[in-house]
Amino acid sequence: MSRQTIEEYLETIKTLEEMEGSPVRTSSLARVLTVSPASVSEMLQRLSEKGMVRYTPYSGVSLTEKGLQQVLKLTRRHRLWEVFLNRHLGIGWEEVYDEACNLEHNTSGMVAEKLANYLGNPAVCPHGSPIPDENLRLPEKSGTPIANLETGKKAKITRITNEINSELLHYLTGLGIVPGAEIEVIEKASFDGTITIKAGESIKAVSAEVASFIEVEPAN
Amino acid sequence: MSRQTIEEYLETIKTLEEMEGSPVRTSSLARVLTVSPASVSEMLQRLSEKGMVRYTPYSGVSLTEKGLQQVLKLTRRHRLWEVFLNRHLGIGWEEVYDEACNLEHNTSGMVAEKLANYLGNPAVCPHGSPIPDENLRLPEKSGTPIANLETGKKAKITRITNEINSELLHYLTGLGIVPGAEIEVIEKASFDGTITIKAGESIKAVSAEVASFIEVEPAN
DNA sequence: AAAAATAATAAGGAAAACCTAACAATATAA
DNA sequence: TTATATTGTTAGGTTTTCCTTATTATTTTT
């Protein structure tokens, strides 16, 4: 198994653990990686032999500590590059994900740490996601999905949890829903979860699905 | 043939064309790439089918215009990253080559041009080698090997043409022989080509082989 | 021109990363 | 609780891209 392939599998497992819970099903991985379930089964056995994952046939797969450390290392590099691309090269936060994906797998530890230092050891990426520190530790989770915010409450957007879908991010940018923006929940439709949000002077509604990607911290 | 493999072959062919002349022999490529001559033959046929090289069996291989453009594109990305790593991250000019190799293959055109702009469109890398411009054009060659410099003449070091050998570069740094340094040739031994150089206050001798990597521009 | 050195090719193989089809296990619904 | 549907695994095969070894062709040297 090539390093690239290993890294792709591990990162996808981590993402799915967060999205759908652990353990992750073979079929989910097959869907996301667009390969056959049979291929996934095969790969998971090999990753298991390498001690990167815990794999129980017919049940699912989860990262071991070793696998998790590997993913955190990549996440750190990925998000550091995102900060650089956005802040210094002026590439939009909607676009930096893909570019950072290309760079993260080819960054040495030395370059990663010098880069972190150059950037002033940022705590979050342009989407508001936390950057693991030098020891790969993450802070306690602080934000909450916007659906949890009471109507009429003001809050600050801290994070958009879907970094991959650049169309979504462009759409949110158009609505003024970007990390750091001050917003207020005007209305939450109980029927379908649509949420009406005031951002700046404009008032816009977003679907429950889109809202699920928006994390906020209530203003005090 | 994977993109990575193609790029490695093309870059090696270019380097060997400069070092040993064109066309490049199969055996030279096999030696540098540490693969069998049989594999090289096989690969050269495929590169030839793709129109990247001109390959004449038993004679050798040279880059086509298409192959050359490809190499220049990579060279541009490579040297831009070297400038960034050296100037902004503080990685020594002796070390930047390897790191830039990793990054160059995973850099999009967009990132390359934004990076160039960020760096102020530098003309040369930390070793003094020219960076192809946005249209992949290179300036006329201006420097000359130090062996061509007359004894007693002052000159400025413009380039070290061996960027790969970091031990050599560390050695030269210790002697004060770095791009930009003002030097003077004290003596050229006619027997073995050893050259005695004054750099700053110190006077040191270098072998003909090491000297062959040092390019200068005479002071006016 | 023959011998020696070098280069190219052919034959065969290994490993990675997929696949399909058949079978097995588990979950769900009647 | 049995039948049905869903999901997962195994077995065996394919493709790609490299490899080595042995053989054949060409060039160079004597």
Short mmCIF file of C-alpha atoms (C1' of nucleotides) in Angstrom, two decimals:
data_model
loop_
_atom_site.label_atom_id
_atom_site.label_comp_id
_atom_site.label_asym_id
_atom_site.label_seq_id
_atom_site.Cartn_x
_atom_site.Cartn_y
_atom_site.Cartn_z
CA MET A 1 0.00 0.00 0.00
CA SER A 2 1.44 3.33 -1.02
CA ARG A 3 1.78 6.14 1.49
CA GLN A 4 -0.67 8.23 -0.55
CA THR A 5 -3.32 5.52 -0.46
CA ILE A 6 -2.86 4.90 3.24
CA GLU A 7 -3.20 8.59 3.97
CA GLU A 8 -6.36 8.88 1.88
CA TYR A 9 -8.00 5.97 3.64
CA LEU A 10 -7.05 7.19 7.11
CA GLU A 11 -8.26 10.72 6.45
CA THR A 12 -11.54 9.50 5.04
CA ILE A 13 -12.09 7.22 8.02
CA LYS A 14 -11.52 10.15 10.36
CA THR A 15 -13.94 12.37 8.47
CA LEU A 16 -16.62 9.69 8.45
CA GLU A 17 -16.13 8.95 12.14
CA GLU A 18 -16.96 12.59 12.77
CA MET A 19 -19.87 12.72 10.32
CA GLU A 20 -21.54 9.39 10.86
CA GLY A 21 -20.05 8.06 14.05
CA SER A 22 -17.61 5.26 14.79
CA PRO A 23 -17.10 2.57 13.67
CA VAL A 24 -17.29 3.52 10.02
CA ARG A 25 -19.05 1.15 7.65
CA THR A 26 -17.33 -0.36 4.65
CA SER A 27 -20.06 0.90 2.36
CA SER A 28 -19.57 4.50 3.51
CA LEU A 29 -15.90 4.35 2.70
CA ALA A 30 -16.61 2.74 -0.66
CA ARG A 31 -19.07 5.50 -1.49
CA VAL A 32 -16.77 8.37 -0.52
CA LEU A 33 -13.64 6.90 -2.09
CA THR A 34 -15.61 5.73 -5.15
CA VAL A 35 -14.21 2.22 -5.10
CA SER A 36 -15.98 -1.10 -4.66
CA PRO A 37 -16.82 -2.38 -1.16
CA ALA A 38 -14.66 -5.38 -1.95
CA SER A 39 -11.61 -3.15 -2.44
CA VAL A 40 -12.31 -1.40 0.82
CA SER A 41 -12.49 -4.71 2.72
CA GLU A 42 -9.14 -5.68 1.28
CA MET A 43 -7.50 -2.36 2.17
CA LEU A 44 -8.90 -2.35 5.68
CA GLN A 45 -7.30 -5.69 6.36
CA ARG A 46 -3.94 -4.33 5.30
CA LEU A 47 -4.35 -1.15 7.32
CA SER A 48 -5.29 -3.33 10.26
CA GLU A 49 -2.11 -5.38 9.85
CA LYS A 50 -0.15 -2.15 9.97
CA GLY A 51 -1.84 -1.23 13.23
CA MET A 52 -3.44 1.92 11.85
CA VAL A 53 -7.07 0.85 12.31
CA ARG A 54 -9.24 -1.47 14.36
CA TYR A 55 -11.27 -3.52 11.92
CA THR A 56 -14.09 -5.87 12.87
CA PRO A 57 -15.60 -7.61 9.82
CA TYR A 58 -19.29 -6.92 9.33
CA SER A 59 -19.12 -4.25 12.02
CA GLY A 60 -16.84 -1.52 10.78
CA VAL A 61 -13.54 0.27 11.21
CA SER A 62 -12.10 2.91 13.52
CA LEU A 63 -8.73 4.59 13.85
CA THR A 64 -6.22 3.35 16.39
CA GLU A 65 -4.17 5.86 18.34
CA LYS A 66 -1.41 5.38 15.79
CA GLY A 67 -3.79 6.01 12.90
CA LEU A 68 -5.23 9.05 14.63
CA GLN A 69 -1.80 10.60 15.20
CA GLN A 70 -1.06 10.13 11.53
CA VAL A 71 -4.26 11.91 10.57
CA LEU A 72 -3.65 14.74 13.03
CA LYS A 73 -0.20 15.26 11.57
CA LEU A 74 -1.70 15.61 8.11
CA THR A 75 -4.50 17.83 9.39
CA ARG A 76 -1.94 20.17 10.94
CA ARG A 77 -0.03 20.44 7.68
CA HIS A 78 -3.19 20.81 5.66
CA ARG A 79 -4.58 23.66 7.74
CA LEU A 80 -1.26 25.46 8.02
CA TRP A 81 -1.04 25.51 4.24
CA GLU A 82 -4.63 26.76 4.08
CA VAL A 83 -3.69 29.69 6.28
CA PHE A 84 -0.68 30.48 4.12
CA LEU A 85 -2.58 30.20 0.84
CA ASN A 86 -5.41 32.36 2.12
CA ARG A 87 -3.57 34.95 4.13
CA HIS A 88 -0.40 35.41 2.09
CA LEU A 89 -1.26 34.34 -1.44
CA GLY A 90 -4.77 35.74 -1.35
CA ILE A 91 -6.52 32.56 -2.45
CA GLY A 92 -10.16 32.58 -1.33
CA TRP A 93 -11.16 30.47 1.67
CA GLU A 94 -13.57 28.70 -0.69
CA GLU A 95 -10.67 27.37 -2.76
CA VAL A 96 -7.84 26.63 -0.38
CA TYR A 97 -8.96 23.14 0.57
CA ASP A 98 -8.03 21.44 -2.69
CA GLU A 99 -4.69 23.17 -2.99
CA ALA A 100 -3.77 22.30 0.58
CA CYS A 101 -4.67 18.65 -0.10
CA ASN A 102 -2.00 18.54 -2.75
CA LEU A 103 0.64 20.06 -0.51
CA GLU A 104 -0.03 18.29 2.79
CA HIS A 105 1.29 14.91 1.66
CA ASN A 106 4.60 16.34 0.53
CA THR A 107 5.53 18.51 3.47
CA SER A 108 8.35 17.48 5.78
CA GLY A 109 8.11 17.96 9.54
CA MET A 110 10.78 20.63 9.32
CA VAL A 111 8.90 22.67 6.76
CA ALA A 112 5.65 22.25 8.69
CA GLU A 113 7.13 23.62 11.90
CA LYS A 114 8.94 26.50 10.18
CA LEU A 115 5.72 27.33 8.39
CA ALA A 116 3.76 27.28 11.64
CA ASN A 117 6.30 29.62 13.15
CA TYR A 118 6.21 31.91 10.12
CA LEU A 119 2.43 32.13 10.35
CA GLY A 120 2.55 32.85 14.09
CA ASN A 121 1.22 29.45 15.15
CA PRO A 122 -2.37 30.06 14.09
CA ALA A 123 -5.07 28.26 16.08
CA VAL A 124 -7.57 27.85 13.27
CA CYS A 125 -7.71 27.51 9.49
CA PRO A 126 -9.67 29.89 7.22
CA HIS A 127 -12.81 27.79 7.76
CA GLY A 128 -12.44 28.11 11.52
CA SER A 129 -11.34 24.52 12.11
CA PRO A 130 -8.75 24.07 14.84
CA ILE A 131 -5.14 23.33 13.91
CA PRO A 132 -3.52 20.59 16.00
CA ASP A 133 -0.56 22.04 17.89
CA GLU A 134 3.05 20.89 17.56
CA ASN A 135 2.24 17.91 19.81
CA LEU A 136 -0.88 17.21 17.78
CA ARG A 137 -3.21 18.27 20.58
CA LEU A 138 -6.52 19.95 19.84
CA PRO A 139 -8.37 22.43 22.05
CA GLU A 140 -11.69 21.59 23.65
CA LYS A 141 -14.51 22.05 21.20
CA SER A 142 -16.13 25.41 21.85
CA GLY A 143 -18.66 26.27 19.10
CA THR A 144 -22.17 24.92 18.68
CA PRO A 145 -24.32 24.31 15.58
CA ILE A 146 -26.41 27.33 14.73
CA ALA A 147 -29.57 25.25 15.18
CA ASN A 148 -28.86 25.27 18.93
CA LEU A 149 -28.94 29.05 19.08
CA GLU A 150 -32.08 30.60 20.48
CA THR A 151 -34.12 32.85 18.22
CA GLY A 152 -33.21 36.49 18.67
CA LYS A 153 -29.77 35.72 20.06
CA LYS A 154 -26.71 37.33 18.54
CA ALA A 155 -23.67 35.22 17.88
CA LYS A 156 -20.41 35.07 15.99
CA ILE A 157 -19.76 32.47 13.33
CA THR A 158 -16.71 30.50 14.38
CA ARG A 159 -16.54 27.73 11.86
CA ILE A 160 -17.96 26.22 8.68
CA THR A 161 -17.59 22.48 9.09
CA ASN A 162 -17.81 21.57 5.40
CA GLU A 163 -14.51 22.70 3.91
CA ILE A 164 -14.65 20.56 0.82
CA ASN A 165 -17.67 21.87 -1.03
CA SER A 166 -16.45 25.08 -2.60
CA GLU A 167 -19.85 25.79 -4.14
CA LEU A 168 -21.40 25.76 -0.70
CA LEU A 169 -18.68 28.08 0.58
CA HIS A 170 -19.19 30.50 -2.32
CA TYR A 171 -22.89 30.46 -1.56
CA LEU A 172 -22.34 31.20 2.11
CA THR A 173 -19.89 33.98 1.23
CA GLY A 174 -22.63 35.54 -0.84
CA LEU A 175 -24.91 35.46 2.19
CA GLY A 176 -22.27 37.03 4.43
CA ILE A 177 -22.06 33.81 6.40
CA VAL A 178 -18.32 33.51 6.88
CA PRO A 179 -16.11 32.79 9.89
CA GLY A 180 -15.97 35.87 12.12
CA ALA A 181 -19.28 37.34 10.97
CA GLU A 182 -21.72 38.60 13.58
CA ILE A 183 -25.18 37.18 13.02
CA GLU A 184 -28.55 36.80 14.65
CA VAL A 185 -31.09 34.00 14.32
CA ILE A 186 -34.39 35.51 13.25
CA GLU A 187 -36.46 32.39 12.97
CA LYS A 188 -36.21 28.64 13.17
CA ALA A 189 -38.88 26.76 11.23
CA SER A 190 -39.95 23.84 13.33
CA PHE A 191 -41.29 21.95 10.31
CA ASP A 192 -38.17 21.47 8.19
CA GLY A 193 -35.47 23.12 10.23
CA THR A 194 -34.98 26.04 7.86
CA ILE A 195 -33.21 28.85 9.69
CA THR A 196 -33.54 32.56 8.94
CA ILE A 197 -30.38 34.47 9.69
CA LYS A 198 -29.54 38.16 9.79
CA ALA A 199 -25.98 38.82 8.71
CA GLY A 200 -25.05 42.48 8.46
CA GLU A 201 -28.07 44.21 6.93
CA SER A 202 -29.33 41.23 4.95
CA ILE A 203 -31.72 38.56 6.12
CA LYS A 204 -31.51 35.17 4.47
CA ALA A 205 -32.86 31.67 5.03
CA VAL A 206 -30.79 28.53 4.85
CA SER A 207 -31.91 24.91 4.79
CA ALA A 208 -31.41 22.64 7.78
CA GLU A 209 -28.69 20.83 5.88
CA VAL A 210 -26.71 23.97 5.15
CA ALA A 211 -27.31 25.19 8.70
CA SER A 212 -25.80 21.99 10.07
CA PHE A 213 -22.40 23.15 8.76
CA ILE A 214 -22.54 26.51 10.55
CA GLU A 215 -21.01 26.72 14.02
CA VAL A 216 -21.36 29.74 16.23
CA GLU A 217 -20.38 31.10 19.61
CA PRO A 218 -23.11 33.12 21.34
CA ALA A 219 -22.25 36.77 21.96
CA ASN A 220 -22.00 37.62 25.66
CA MET B 1 3.11 6.03 -16.80
CA SER B 2 2.25 8.11 -13.80
CA ARG B 3 2.71 11.85 -13.87
CA GLN B 4 5.33 11.59 -11.13
CA THR B 5 7.37 9.10 -13.13
CA ILE B 6 7.17 11.14 -16.31
CA GLU B 7 8.30 14.25 -14.47
CA GLU B 8 11.25 12.48 -12.89
CA TYR B 9 12.44 11.12 -16.20
CA LEU B 10 12.10 14.47 -18.00
CA GLU B 11 13.89 16.39 -15.29
CA THR B 12 16.72 13.89 -15.18
CA ILE B 13 17.10 14.02 -18.95
CA LYS B 14 17.34 17.81 -18.81
CA THR B 15 19.96 17.73 -16.06
CA LEU B 16 22.05 15.16 -17.92
CA GLU B 17 21.77 17.09 -21.18
CA GLU B 18 23.36 20.01 -19.38
CA MET B 19 25.98 17.95 -17.57
CA GLU B 20 27.02 15.45 -20.21
CA GLY B 21 25.60 16.84 -23.41
CA SER B 22 22.75 15.76 -25.65
CA PRO B 23 21.62 13.15 -26.50
CA VAL B 24 21.65 11.45 -23.11
CA ARG B 25 22.62 7.80 -22.95
CA THR B 26 20.32 5.15 -21.55
CA SER B 27 23.01 4.02 -19.14
CA SER B 28 23.41 7.52 -17.67
CA LEU B 29 19.71 7.70 -16.93
CA ALA B 30 19.71 4.22 -15.41
CA ARG B 31 22.62 5.20 -13.16
CA VAL B 32 21.08 8.45 -11.94
CA LEU B 33 17.55 7.06 -11.50
CA THR B 34 18.92 3.83 -9.99
CA VAL B 35 16.78 1.60 -12.18
CA SER B 36 17.78 -0.98 -14.74
CA PRO B 37 18.72 0.04 -18.29
CA ALA B 38 15.94 -2.25 -19.45
CA SER B 39 13.39 -0.18 -17.56
CA VAL B 40 14.84 3.01 -18.98
CA SER B 41 14.55 1.70 -22.55
CA GLU B 42 10.95 0.75 -21.91
CA MET B 43 10.11 4.15 -20.43
CA LEU B 44 11.85 6.11 -23.16
CA GLN B 45 9.69 4.42 -25.76
CA ARG B 46 6.59 5.47 -23.91
CA LEU B 47 7.83 9.03 -23.43
CA SER B 48 8.63 9.10 -27.13
CA GLU B 49 5.09 7.99 -28.00
CA LYS B 50 3.81 10.85 -25.88
CA GLY B 51 5.99 13.25 -27.85
CA MET B 52 8.02 14.36 -24.84
CA VAL B 53 11.40 13.10 -26.06
CA ARG B 54 13.27 12.22 -29.22
CA TYR B 55 14.61 8.72 -28.76
CA THR B 56 17.00 7.01 -31.14
CA PRO B 57 17.86 3.47 -30.02
CA TYR B 58 21.58 2.92 -29.44
CA SER B 59 22.17 6.64 -29.73
CA GLY B 60 20.32 8.31 -26.90
CA VAL B 61 17.49 10.60 -25.92
CA SER B 62 16.82 14.34 -25.91
CA LEU B 63 13.87 16.48 -24.90
CA THR B 64 11.42 17.73 -27.49
CA GLU B 65 10.07 21.26 -27.24
CA LYS B 66 7.05 19.83 -25.46
CA GLY B 67 9.21 17.95 -22.97
CA LEU B 68 11.35 21.03 -22.41
CA GLN B 69 8.33 23.21 -21.66
CA GLN B 70 7.21 20.65 -19.12
CA VAL B 71 10.59 20.72 -17.41
CA LEU B 72 10.71 24.51 -17.42
CA LYS B 73 7.30 24.61 -15.76
CA LEU B 74 8.57 22.36 -13.00
CA THR B 75 11.81 24.30 -12.72
CA ARG B 76 9.86 27.50 -12.22
CA ARG B 77 7.80 25.96 -9.45
CA HIS B 78 10.82 24.36 -7.87
CA ARG B 79 12.86 27.56 -7.72
CA LEU B 80 9.95 29.68 -6.56
CA TRP B 81 9.48 27.31 -3.62
CA GLU B 82 13.21 27.48 -2.93
CA VAL B 83 12.99 31.24 -2.67
CA PHE B 84 10.04 30.97 -0.31
CA LEU B 85 11.62 28.31 1.88
CA ASN B 86 14.87 30.21 2.11
CA ARG B 87 13.69 33.78 2.39
CA HIS B 88 10.53 33.37 4.44
CA LEU B 89 10.94 30.14 6.37
CA GLY B 90 14.64 30.60 6.98
CA ILE B 91 15.69 27.21 5.64
CA GLY B 92 19.34 27.30 4.56
CA TRP B 93 20.15 27.49 0.86
CA GLU B 94 22.02 24.22 1.35
CA GLU B 95 18.78 22.40 2.26
CA VAL B 96 16.04 23.93 0.16
CA TYR B 97 16.55 21.74 -2.89
CA ASP B 98 15.09 18.54 -1.44
CA GLU B 99 12.11 20.24 0.13
CA ALA B 100 11.30 22.08 -3.08
CA CYS B 101 11.45 18.78 -4.99
CA ASN B 102 8.62 17.47 -2.86
CA LEU B 103 6.47 20.54 -3.39
CA GLU B 104 7.02 21.23 -7.09
CA HIS B 105 5.02 18.24 -8.32
CA ASN B 106 1.96 19.20 -6.31
CA THR B 107 1.67 22.86 -7.10
CA SER B 108 -1.11 24.11 -9.35
CA GLY B 109 -0.52 26.84 -11.89
CA MET B 110 -2.67 29.15 -9.83
CA VAL B 111 -0.61 28.68 -6.68
CA ALA B 112 2.63 29.00 -8.66
CA GLU B 113 1.66 32.37 -10.12
CA LYS B 114 0.30 33.72 -6.84
CA LEU B 115 3.48 32.59 -5.14
CA ALA B 116 5.62 34.30 -7.79
CA ASN B 117 3.67 37.46 -7.26
CA TYR B 118 3.97 37.19 -3.48
CA LEU B 119 7.73 36.79 -3.77
CA GLY B 120 8.02 39.78 -6.13
CA ASN B 121 8.75 37.69 -9.24
CA PRO B 122 12.31 36.81 -8.28
CA ALA B 123 14.77 36.27 -11.13
CA VAL B 124 16.96 33.69 -9.43
CA CYS B 125 16.77 30.95 -6.77
CA PRO B 126 18.98 30.90 -3.65
CA HIS B 127 21.69 29.11 -5.63
CA GLY B 128 21.66 31.85 -8.25
CA SER B 129 19.97 29.76 -10.94
CA PRO B 130 17.53 31.66 -13.14
CA ILE B 131 13.80 31.19 -12.67
CA PRO B 132 11.85 30.80 -15.92
CA ASP B 133 9.34 33.64 -16.23
CA GLU B 134 5.57 33.25 -16.49
CA ASN B 135 5.98 32.34 -20.17
CA LEU B 136 8.77 29.93 -19.29
CA ARG B 137 11.43 32.09 -20.86
CA LEU B 138 14.95 32.25 -19.45
CA PRO B 139 17.36 35.18 -19.66
CA GLU B 140 20.57 34.96 -21.65
CA LYS B 141 23.25 33.20 -19.67
CA SER B 142 25.50 35.83 -18.12
CA GLY B 143 27.93 34.22 -15.67
CA THR B 144 31.08 32.29 -16.46
CA PRO B 145 32.86 29.43 -14.65
CA ILE B 146 35.41 30.75 -12.20
CA ALA B 147 38.15 28.91 -14.10
CA ASN B 148 37.70 31.44 -16.90
CA LEU B 149 38.49 34.34 -14.59
CA GLU B 150 41.95 35.85 -14.89
CA THR B 151 44.24 35.71 -11.87
CA GLY B 152 44.05 38.90 -9.83
CA LYS B 153 40.62 39.83 -11.14
CA LYS B 154 37.81 40.59 -8.72
CA ALA B 155 34.40 39.15 -9.34
CA LYS B 156 31.04 38.42 -7.77
CA ILE B 157 29.75 34.89 -7.35
CA THR B 158 26.46 34.66 -9.22
CA ARG B 159 25.61 31.01 -9.07
CA ILE B 160 26.50 27.60 -7.69
CA THR B 161 25.48 25.14 -10.37
CA ASN B 162 25.26 22.06 -8.17
CA GLU B 163 22.15 22.54 -6.06
CA ILE B 164 21.66 18.93 -5.11
CA ASN B 165 24.73 18.15 -3.05
CA SER B 166 24.03 19.75 0.28
CA GLU B 167 27.40 18.65 1.69
CA LEU B 168 29.13 20.56 -1.05
CA LEU B 169 27.00 23.60 -0.36
CA HIS B 170 27.74 23.46 3.37
CA TYR B 171 31.42 23.22 2.53
CA LEU B 172 31.27 26.25 0.24
CA THR B 173 29.32 28.21 2.84
CA GLY B 174 32.17 27.53 5.26
CA LEU B 175 34.59 29.01 2.74
CA GLY B 176 32.44 32.09 2.21
CA ILE B 177 31.79 31.01 -1.35
CA VAL B 178 28.09 31.79 -1.67
CA PRO B 179 26.00 33.59 -4.28
CA GLY B 180 26.56 37.34 -3.99
CA ALA B 181 30.01 37.09 -2.39
CA GLU B 182 32.81 39.27 -3.77
CA ILE B 183 35.90 37.21 -4.47
CA GLU B 184 39.23 37.34 -6.21
CA VAL B 185 41.20 34.60 -7.93
CA ILE B 186 44.66 34.46 -6.38
CA GLU B 187 46.08 31.54 -8.29
CA LYS B 188 45.13 28.93 -10.84
CA ALA B 189 47.30 25.81 -10.74
CA SER B 190 47.91 24.78 -14.30
CA PHE B 191 48.70 21.19 -13.30
CA ASP B 192 45.42 20.05 -11.76
CA GLY B 193 43.18 23.06 -12.08
CA THR B 194 43.08 23.81 -8.37
CA ILE B 195 42.01 27.41 -7.84
CA THR B 196 42.96 29.62 -4.92
CA ILE B 197 40.28 32.11 -4.03
CA LYS B 198 40.14 35.09 -1.71
CA ALA B 199 36.68 35.51 -0.20
CA GLY B 200 36.43 38.24 2.38
CA GLU B 201 39.62 38.00 4.43
CA SER B 202 40.20 34.29 3.98
CA ILE B 203 42.12 32.62 1.22
CA LYS B 204 41.16 29.06 0.32
CA ALA B 205 41.87 26.58 -2.44
CA VAL B 206 39.25 24.47 -4.18
CA SER B 207 39.69 21.54 -6.54
CA ALA B 208 38.95 21.87 -10.22
CA GLU B 209 35.83 19.80 -9.75
CA VAL B 210 34.42 22.03 -7.04
CA ALA B 211 35.48 25.12 -9.00
CA SER B 212 33.49 23.89 -11.99
CA PHE B 213 30.31 24.53 -10.02
CA ILE B 214 31.18 28.16 -9.26
CA GLU B 215 29.95 30.82 -11.65
CA VAL B 216 31.03 34.45 -11.44
CA GLU B 217 30.53 37.80 -13.08
CA PRO B 218 33.70 39.93 -13.30
CA ALA B 219 33.57 43.20 -11.39
CA ASN B 220 33.76 46.24 -13.64
"C1'" DA C 1 37.60 -8.03 -39.19
"C1'" DA C 2 37.25 -10.17 -34.85
"C1'" DA C 3 36.76 -9.47 -30.02
"C1'" DA C 4 35.07 -6.83 -26.37
"C1'" DA C 5 32.07 -3.63 -24.50
"C1'" DT C 6 27.80 -1.49 -24.43
"C1'" DA C 7 22.89 -1.02 -25.36
"C1'" DA C 8 18.35 -2.74 -26.43
"C1'" DT C 9 14.79 -6.06 -26.27
"C1'" DA C 10 12.11 -10.11 -24.95
"C1'" DA C 11 10.28 -12.99 -21.60
"C1'" DG C 12 8.59 -13.43 -17.38
"C1'" DG C 13 7.37 -11.82 -12.79
"C1'" DA C 14 5.91 -9.02 -8.66
"C1'" DA C 15 3.15 -5.72 -6.26
"C1'" DA C 16 -0.47 -2.37 -5.86
"C1'" DA C 17 -4.99 -1.29 -6.35
"C1'" DC C 18 -8.59 -2.00 -8.43
"C1'" DC C 19 -12.66 -5.07 -10.29
"C1'" DT C 20 -16.82 -8.74 -10.62
"C1'" DA C 21 -19.33 -12.61 -9.13
"C1'" DA C 22 -20.42 -15.78 -5.73
"C1'" DC C 23 -21.14 -16.55 -1.12
"C1'" DA C 24 -21.85 -15.41 3.93
"C1'" DA C 25 -23.54 -12.69 7.63
"C1'" DT C 26 -26.69 -9.55 9.52
"C1'" DA C 27 -30.81 -6.80 9.74
"C1'" DT C 28 -35.76 -6.12 8.67
"C1'" DA C 29 -40.35 -7.18 7.76
"C1'" DA C 30 -44.11 -10.30 7.30
"C1'" DT D 1 -39.43 -16.90 13.32
"C1'" DT D 2 -38.90 -17.60 8.93
"C1'" DA D 3 -38.28 -15.24 4.50
"C1'" DT D 4 -36.37 -11.39 2.31
"C1'" DA D 5 -33.38 -7.72 1.65
"C1'" DT D 6 -29.23 -5.53 2.65
"C1'" DT D 7 -24.57 -5.42 3.52
"C1'" DG D 8 -19.96 -7.34 3.77
"C1'" DT D 9 -16.38 -10.68 2.58
"C1'" DT D 10 -13.83 -13.98 -0.22
"C1'" DA D 11 -11.95 -15.77 -4.32
"C1'" DG D 12 -10.19 -15.07 -8.41
"C1'" DG D 13 -9.05 -11.93 -12.20
"C1'" DT D 14 -7.30 -7.51 -14.57
"C1'" DT D 15 -4.43 -3.57 -15.33
"C1'" DT D 16 -0.61 -0.76 -14.57
"C1'" DT D 17 3.96 -0.03 -13.80
"C1'" DC D 18 7.60 -1.20 -12.40
"C1'" DC D 19 11.41 -5.03 -11.99
"C1'" DT D 20 15.31 -8.81 -13.27
"C1'" DT D 21 17.61 -11.97 -16.21
"C1'" DA D 22 18.92 -13.72 -20.47
"C1'" DT D 23 19.43 -12.95 -25.20
"C1'" DT D 24 20.25 -10.28 -29.24
"C1'" DA D 25 21.89 -6.21 -31.65
"C1'" DT D 26 25.10 -2.52 -32.29
"C1'" DT D 27 29.19 0.05 -31.56
"C1'" DT D 28 33.89 0.47 -30.27
"C1'" DT D 29 38.40 -1.20 -29.72
"C1'" DT D 30 42.18 -3.98 -30.89
#
